[in-house]
Short mmCIF file of C-alpha atoms and ligand atoms in Angstrom, two decimals:
data_model
loop_
_atom_site.label_atom_id
_atom_site.label_comp_id
_atom_site.label_asym_id
_atom_site.label_seq_id
_atom_site.Cartn_x
_atom_site.Cartn_y
_atom_site.Cartn_z
CA GLN A 25 -23.34 22.08 8.47
CA ASP A 26 -26.24 23.31 10.58
CA SER A 27 -27.28 25.67 7.83
CA GLU A 28 -27.44 23.03 5.12
CA PRO A 29 -30.84 23.11 3.51
CA TRP A 30 -33.06 20.08 3.95
CA ARG A 31 -33.18 17.99 0.80
CA ASP A 32 -36.57 16.51 0.13
CA PHE A 33 -36.40 12.90 -0.86
CA ASN A 34 -38.51 9.85 -1.53
CA ARG A 35 -38.02 6.79 0.68
CA PHE A 36 -38.85 4.53 -2.25
CA GLN A 37 -35.67 5.63 -4.01
CA VAL A 38 -31.91 5.44 -3.58
CA TYR A 39 -29.84 8.56 -4.29
CA THR A 40 -26.57 8.61 -6.23
CA ALA A 41 -25.62 11.67 -4.14
CA ASP A 42 -25.46 9.36 -1.08
CA LEU A 43 -23.33 6.78 -2.92
CA GLU A 44 -20.97 9.46 -4.24
CA SER A 45 -20.75 11.02 -0.79
CA ALA A 46 -19.92 7.59 0.66
CA LEU A 47 -16.99 7.25 -1.74
CA HIS A 48 -15.94 10.84 -1.19
CA TYR A 49 -15.84 10.27 2.59
CA LEU A 50 -14.15 6.90 2.22
CA LEU A 51 -11.39 8.19 -0.06
CA ARG A 52 -10.85 11.64 1.41
CA VAL A 53 -11.61 11.21 5.11
CA GLU A 54 -11.59 7.60 6.28
CA LEU A 55 -8.51 6.55 4.34
CA ALA A 56 -6.68 9.75 5.29
CA SER A 57 -5.91 8.44 8.76
CA HIS A 58 -3.74 5.71 7.17
CA SER A 59 -0.66 7.51 5.88
CA MET A 60 0.78 4.40 4.21
CA LEU A 61 -1.13 1.63 2.47
CA GLU A 62 0.83 -1.60 2.59
CA GLY A 63 0.38 -5.33 3.15
CA GLU A 64 -3.16 -6.30 4.10
CA LYS A 65 -4.34 -2.67 4.02
CA LEU A 66 -3.22 -2.27 0.42
CA LYS A 67 -4.87 -5.53 -0.63
CA VAL A 68 -8.15 -4.60 1.03
CA PHE A 69 -8.13 -1.17 -0.58
CA LYS A 70 -7.34 -2.64 -4.03
CA ASP A 71 -10.16 -5.17 -3.68
CA LEU A 72 -12.62 -2.48 -2.70
CA VAL A 73 -11.65 -0.29 -5.65
CA THR A 74 -11.92 -3.28 -8.01
CA LEU A 75 -15.33 -4.25 -6.64
CA VAL A 76 -16.73 -0.74 -6.96
CA SER A 77 -15.23 -0.24 -10.43
CA LYS A 78 -16.92 -3.43 -11.67
CA LEU A 79 -20.26 -3.21 -9.90
CA TYR A 80 -21.06 0.47 -9.34
CA PRO A 81 -24.15 1.14 -11.45
CA GLY A 82 -24.49 3.59 -14.29
CA GLY A 83 -21.00 3.69 -15.79
CA GLY A 84 -20.60 7.42 -15.04
CA SER A 85 -17.65 9.36 -13.69
CA VAL A 86 -17.52 7.34 -10.45
CA VAL A 87 -16.87 4.19 -12.46
CA LYS A 88 -14.25 5.98 -14.59
CA LEU A 89 -12.52 7.21 -11.45
CA MET A 90 -12.57 3.78 -9.86
CA GLU A 91 -11.37 2.08 -13.05
CA THR A 92 -8.47 4.51 -13.36
CA LEU A 93 -7.62 4.09 -9.68
CA SER A 94 -7.85 0.32 -10.01
CA ASP A 95 -5.61 0.20 -13.13
CA TRP A 96 -3.11 2.49 -11.42
CA LEU A 97 -3.02 0.42 -8.22
CA LEU A 98 -2.64 -2.84 -10.16
CA SER A 99 0.08 -1.45 -12.43
CA LEU A 100 2.29 -0.24 -9.60
CA PRO A 101 4.95 -2.75 -8.62
CA LEU A 102 5.10 -1.08 -5.20
CA GLN A 103 4.43 -2.91 -1.95
CA ARG A 104 3.70 0.39 -0.22
CA ILE A 105 1.67 3.30 -1.50
CA PRO A 106 1.49 6.56 0.45
CA TYR A 107 -2.09 7.71 0.99
CA GLN A 108 -1.02 11.09 -0.37
CA ALA A 109 -0.40 9.52 -3.78
CA VAL A 110 -3.95 8.11 -3.84
CA LEU A 111 -5.35 11.48 -2.83
CA ASP A 112 -3.24 13.21 -5.47
CA LEU A 113 -4.66 10.92 -8.13
CA VAL A 114 -8.24 11.41 -6.95
CA ASN A 115 -7.91 15.19 -6.56
CA ASN A 116 -5.61 16.34 -9.30
CA LYS A 117 -4.77 13.86 -12.02
CA MET A 118 -8.39 12.79 -12.39
CA ARG A 119 -9.62 16.36 -12.60
CA ILE A 120 -7.30 16.99 -15.52
CA ALA A 121 -8.96 14.03 -17.24
CA GLY A 122 -12.37 15.56 -16.49
CA VAL A 123 -13.32 12.86 -14.04
CA PHE A 124 -13.82 13.62 -10.41
CA LEU A 125 -15.86 12.80 -7.45
CA GLY A 126 -17.95 15.52 -5.84
CA GLU A 127 -15.91 17.58 -3.44
CA GLU A 128 -18.50 17.86 -0.74
CA LEU A 129 -20.79 15.61 1.20
CA ARG A 130 -24.39 15.79 0.06
CA TRP A 131 -26.52 13.42 2.09
CA VAL A 132 -30.04 12.92 0.78
CA GLY A 133 -31.62 9.61 1.81
CA CYS A 134 -28.90 9.57 4.49
CA GLN A 135 -29.54 13.08 5.88
CA GLY A 136 -29.70 13.31 9.63
CA SER A 137 -31.94 15.62 11.59
CA ARG A 138 -28.75 17.05 13.11
CA PRO A 139 -25.02 16.78 12.35
CA GLY A 140 -23.43 13.60 13.66
CA LEU A 141 -26.42 11.41 12.91
CA ARG A 142 -26.74 9.13 9.87
CA GLY A 143 -24.54 10.27 6.94
CA TYR A 144 -21.53 8.07 6.25
CA PRO A 145 -22.51 4.78 7.98
CA CYS A 146 -25.95 4.99 6.36
CA SER A 147 -24.37 5.55 2.94
CA LEU A 148 -21.94 2.66 3.41
CA TRP A 149 -24.80 0.25 4.11
CA THR A 150 -26.58 1.69 1.06
CA LEU A 151 -23.52 1.27 -1.16
CA PHE A 152 -23.03 -2.38 -0.19
CA HIS A 153 -26.73 -3.21 -0.61
CA VAL A 154 -26.51 -1.73 -4.11
CA LEU A 155 -23.37 -3.77 -4.83
CA THR A 156 -25.01 -7.05 -3.71
CA VAL A 157 -27.92 -6.37 -6.07
CA GLN A 158 -25.61 -5.40 -8.93
CA HIS A 159 -23.56 -8.56 -8.44
CA ASP A 160 -26.73 -10.62 -8.77
CA ALA A 161 -27.80 -8.66 -11.87
CA MET A 162 -24.36 -8.96 -13.56
CA PRO A 163 -23.05 -12.40 -12.56
CA ASN A 164 -19.95 -12.20 -14.76
CA ALA A 165 -18.87 -8.68 -13.89
CA LEU A 166 -16.15 -9.86 -11.51
CA ASP A 167 -14.61 -12.39 -13.91
CA ASN A 168 -10.79 -12.21 -14.04
CA THR A 169 -10.55 -9.94 -11.00
CA GLY A 170 -9.65 -12.70 -8.56
CA LEU A 171 -12.83 -11.90 -6.64
CA GLU A 172 -14.93 -14.25 -8.76
CA VAL A 173 -13.68 -17.28 -6.85
CA GLU A 174 -15.57 -16.20 -3.72
CA ALA A 175 -19.16 -17.34 -3.19
CA ALA A 176 -19.92 -14.02 -1.53
CA PRO A 177 -17.39 -11.54 -2.93
CA VAL A 178 -19.31 -8.40 -1.96
CA LEU A 179 -19.62 -9.56 1.65
CA GLN A 180 -15.96 -10.59 1.77
CA VAL A 181 -14.76 -7.21 0.52
CA MET A 182 -17.19 -5.41 2.84
CA ARG A 183 -15.97 -7.53 5.75
CA SER A 184 -12.30 -6.75 5.05
CA TYR A 185 -13.00 -3.07 4.48
CA ILE A 186 -15.01 -2.70 7.70
CA ARG A 187 -12.39 -4.62 9.68
CA THR A 188 -9.45 -2.65 8.29
CA PHE A 189 -10.71 0.89 7.75
CA PHE A 190 -14.16 1.57 9.22
CA GLY A 191 -13.72 4.11 12.01
CA CYS A 192 -16.28 2.55 14.37
CA GLN A 193 -14.50 -0.25 16.25
CA GLU A 194 -17.61 -1.58 17.94
CA CYS A 195 -19.30 -1.85 14.54
CA SER A 196 -16.42 -3.75 13.00
CA ARG A 197 -16.22 -6.15 15.95
CA HIS A 198 -19.94 -6.93 15.68
CA PHE A 199 -19.85 -7.22 11.91
CA GLU A 200 -16.82 -9.51 11.95
CA GLN A 201 -18.58 -11.82 14.42
CA ALA A 202 -21.70 -11.93 12.27
CA VAL A 203 -19.80 -12.61 9.04
CA ALA A 204 -17.58 -15.24 10.63
CA ALA A 205 -20.66 -17.05 11.96
CA GLY A 206 -22.78 -16.87 8.81
CA ILE A 207 -20.85 -16.32 5.60
CA HIS A 208 -20.29 -20.02 4.91
CA GLU A 209 -24.06 -20.37 4.42
CA VAL A 210 -24.03 -17.86 1.57
CA LYS A 211 -23.63 -19.79 -1.66
CA SER A 212 -25.19 -17.56 -4.30
CA ALA A 213 -25.56 -13.93 -5.31
CA GLU A 214 -29.20 -14.12 -4.27
CA GLN A 215 -28.33 -15.35 -0.78
CA GLN A 216 -25.75 -12.60 -0.51
CA ILE A 217 -28.46 -9.95 -0.98
CA VAL A 218 -30.68 -11.59 1.63
CA TRP A 219 -27.85 -12.16 4.12
CA LEU A 220 -26.89 -8.48 4.12
CA TRP A 221 -30.51 -7.38 4.47
CA ASN A 222 -31.03 -9.75 7.41
CA GLN A 223 -27.80 -8.68 9.09
CA HIS A 224 -28.71 -5.02 8.68
CA ASN A 225 -32.05 -5.71 10.38
CA ARG A 226 -30.27 -7.41 13.27
CA VAL A 227 -28.17 -4.29 13.71
CA ASN A 228 -31.31 -2.15 13.50
CA ALA A 229 -32.91 -4.23 16.25
CA ARG A 230 -29.84 -3.95 18.46
CA LEU A 231 -29.56 -0.17 17.98
CA ALA A 232 -33.25 0.76 18.24
CA GLY A 233 -33.58 3.46 20.91
CA SER A 234 -29.80 3.93 21.25
CA LEU A 235 -27.91 7.23 21.04
CA SER A 236 -27.19 6.77 17.34
CA ASP A 237 -30.90 6.62 16.60
CA ASP A 238 -32.10 9.68 14.72
CA PRO A 239 -35.55 10.61 16.10
CA LEU A 240 -36.66 11.46 12.57
CA PHE A 241 -35.48 8.03 11.32
CA PRO A 242 -35.96 5.61 14.20
CA LYS A 243 -34.29 2.23 13.72
CA ALA A 244 -36.87 -0.33 12.72
CA GLN A 245 -37.18 -3.56 10.82
CA TRP A 246 -36.96 -2.71 7.14
CA PRO A 247 -38.73 -2.52 4.70
CA SER A 248 -41.70 -1.20 6.65
CA PRO A 249 -45.19 -2.33 5.55
CA SER A 250 -45.63 1.07 3.91
CA LEU A 251 -42.59 0.40 1.70
CA CYS A 252 -43.44 -3.24 1.00
CA ALA A 253 -46.75 -4.60 2.29
CA SER A 254 -46.27 -8.00 0.63
CA CYS A 255 -42.94 -8.49 2.45
CA HIS A 256 -44.89 -8.92 5.69
CA GLU A 257 -47.04 -11.85 6.70
CA GLU A 258 -48.67 -13.00 9.87
CA ARG A 259 -48.97 -16.63 10.87
CA ASN A 260 -50.88 -17.48 14.05
CA GLY A 261 -50.47 -13.90 15.19
CA VAL A 262 -46.68 -13.96 14.67
CA HIS A 263 -44.93 -11.70 12.19
CA GLU A 264 -43.02 -13.44 9.40
CA TRP A 265 -41.12 -12.14 6.42
CA ASN A 266 -42.16 -13.35 2.99
CA LEU A 267 -38.61 -13.92 1.78
CA ASP A 268 -39.50 -14.21 -1.90
CA ASN A 269 -41.18 -10.83 -1.78
CA VAL A 270 -38.35 -9.34 0.29
CA LEU A 271 -35.82 -10.47 -2.33
CA HIS A 272 -38.02 -9.09 -5.10
CA PHE A 273 -38.29 -5.79 -3.25
CA LEU A 274 -34.52 -5.55 -2.59
CA ARG A 275 -33.71 -6.34 -6.22
CA HIS A 276 -35.92 -3.48 -7.27
CA HIS A 277 -35.13 -0.99 -4.50
CA TYR A 278 -31.34 -1.22 -4.84
CA SER A 279 -31.32 -1.64 -8.63
CA ALA A 280 -29.65 0.73 -11.07
CA SER A 281 -33.08 1.77 -12.38
CA ASN A 282 -34.21 2.93 -8.93
CA LEU A 283 -31.27 5.29 -8.45
CA SER A 284 -32.19 8.95 -8.46
CA PRO A 285 -29.59 11.45 -9.73
CA LYS A 286 -31.35 14.30 -7.90
CA TYR A 287 -28.83 16.47 -5.93
CA SER A 288 -25.96 14.63 -7.62
CA LEU A 289 -23.34 16.55 -9.59
P1 LIG B 306 -28.93 2.75 8.63
O1 LIG B 306 -29.07 1.58 9.52
O2 LIG B 306 -27.58 3.26 8.38
O3 LIG B 306 -29.63 2.37 7.24
C1 LIG B 306 -29.45 3.16 6.08
C2 LIG B 306 -30.63 2.99 5.18
O4 LIG B 306 -30.68 1.65 4.69
C3 LIG B 306 -31.99 3.17 5.85
O5 LIG B 306 -32.34 4.53 5.86
C4 LIG B 306 -32.91 2.35 4.98
O6 LIG B 306 -33.30 3.07 3.84
C5 LIG B 306 -32.02 1.20 4.55
N1 LIG B 306 -32.16 -0.01 5.37
C6 LIG B 306 -32.43 -0.10 6.69
N2 LIG B 306 -32.45 -1.37 7.07
C7 LIG B 306 -32.18 -2.12 5.98
C8 LIG B 306 -32.07 -3.51 5.74
N3 LIG B 306 -32.28 -4.39 6.70
N4 LIG B 306 -31.76 -3.91 4.49
C9 LIG B 306 -31.58 -3.03 3.49
N5 LIG B 306 -31.69 -1.70 3.66
C10 LIG B 306 -31.99 -1.25 4.88
N6 LIG B 306 -23.67 1.47 14.90
C11 LIG B 306 -23.58 1.17 16.22
O7 LIG B 306 -23.88 2.01 17.06
N7 LIG B 306 -23.18 -0.10 16.63
C12 LIG B 306 -22.84 -1.08 15.73
O8 LIG B 306 -22.46 -2.18 16.10
C13 LIG B 306 -22.90 -0.76 14.33
N8 LIG B 306 -22.52 -1.66 13.40
C14 LIG B 306 -22.47 -1.30 12.08
C15 LIG B 306 -21.99 -2.19 11.13
C16 LIG B 306 -21.87 -1.82 9.80
C17 LIG B 306 -21.34 -2.81 8.80
C18 LIG B 306 -22.25 -0.51 9.39
C19 LIG B 306 -22.09 -0.07 7.95
C20 LIG B 306 -22.75 0.39 10.32
C21 LIG B 306 -22.87 0.02 11.67
N9 LIG B 306 -23.36 0.89 12.63
C22 LIG B 306 -23.33 0.56 13.95
C23 LIG B 306 -23.98 2.16 12.21
C24 LIG B 306 -25.52 1.97 12.16
O9 LIG B 306 -25.87 0.69 11.64
C25 LIG B 306 -26.20 3.01 11.27
O10 LIG B 306 -25.61 2.99 9.99
C26 LIG B 306 -26.14 4.43 11.79
O11 LIG B 306 -26.61 4.48 13.13
C27 LIG B 306 -27.02 5.36 10.93
O12 LIG B 306 -28.35 4.86 10.96
P2 LIG B 306 -29.47 5.24 9.94
O13 LIG B 306 -30.70 5.66 10.68
O14 LIG B 306 -28.99 6.22 8.95
O15 LIG B 306 -29.85 3.89 9.17
#
């Protein structure tokens, strides 16, 4: 890992290589510590696969993989599915069909200045920000999935996924508290985008200067003025966000048209 070449990237863009690496890690590493998917675990996994299959931008091989996985999971009458069967589908059956997810991690916007920093947690935030923006852009995409009844389906699936599978226990405890306290205020796709942005900034504030802070990418309130000057305002010497401009910025930054395929397969 130390010898991996640095990948130049543009902070104004989002990289599909990071999103693909997030799913690669999720399916092949994070899930691997759960040898049997059953009960709540199976439901949470199914919901995540459905969400990604419906909202992941671009309609490329990731969507095909997730659609196939989703159809397969929904068609099985089983109450328990061994993780090995999921892995087998992802690794082998899908390759025969010419659809597969990259077999290595290629962090770009989520590169760390040394191994152990950034990477997967960064890409998971990125993935869910993209999904909140896609849900707002395609309001009917979740129709007939069962997820459409939720006011904040992306946050609900993220919440369940983090609680059930995310390896960092401290993170899931904090996130669960935040969602439990605030999700009832989220009543639209637009508010869902803003809620996740605001929550991410709260986490940034809490973690600034901590051990997980990469010196090359110090935790800060985001977007910085250099990314979005009009997002920032000052009233009587006090910083304020211009929420309309923040929403506008997020809708653009995490949109399908701002995804760069550079370094992707
Ligand atoms: P990240 O915070 O991962 O951000 C990734 C990228 O998202 C940034 O590079 C930037 O481009 C963009 N971004 C930054 N802020 C925002 C924003 N407000 N809105 C939209 N986009 C933004 N670590 C802990 O140590 N303790 C915790 O309690 C904890 N809780 C977590 C909860 C969740 C749900 C997740 C997914 C992760 C959590 N983490 C926690 C990990 C931590 O938040 C970082 O992901 C990790 O330290 C890597 O940081 P990073 O520098 O790559 O930036």
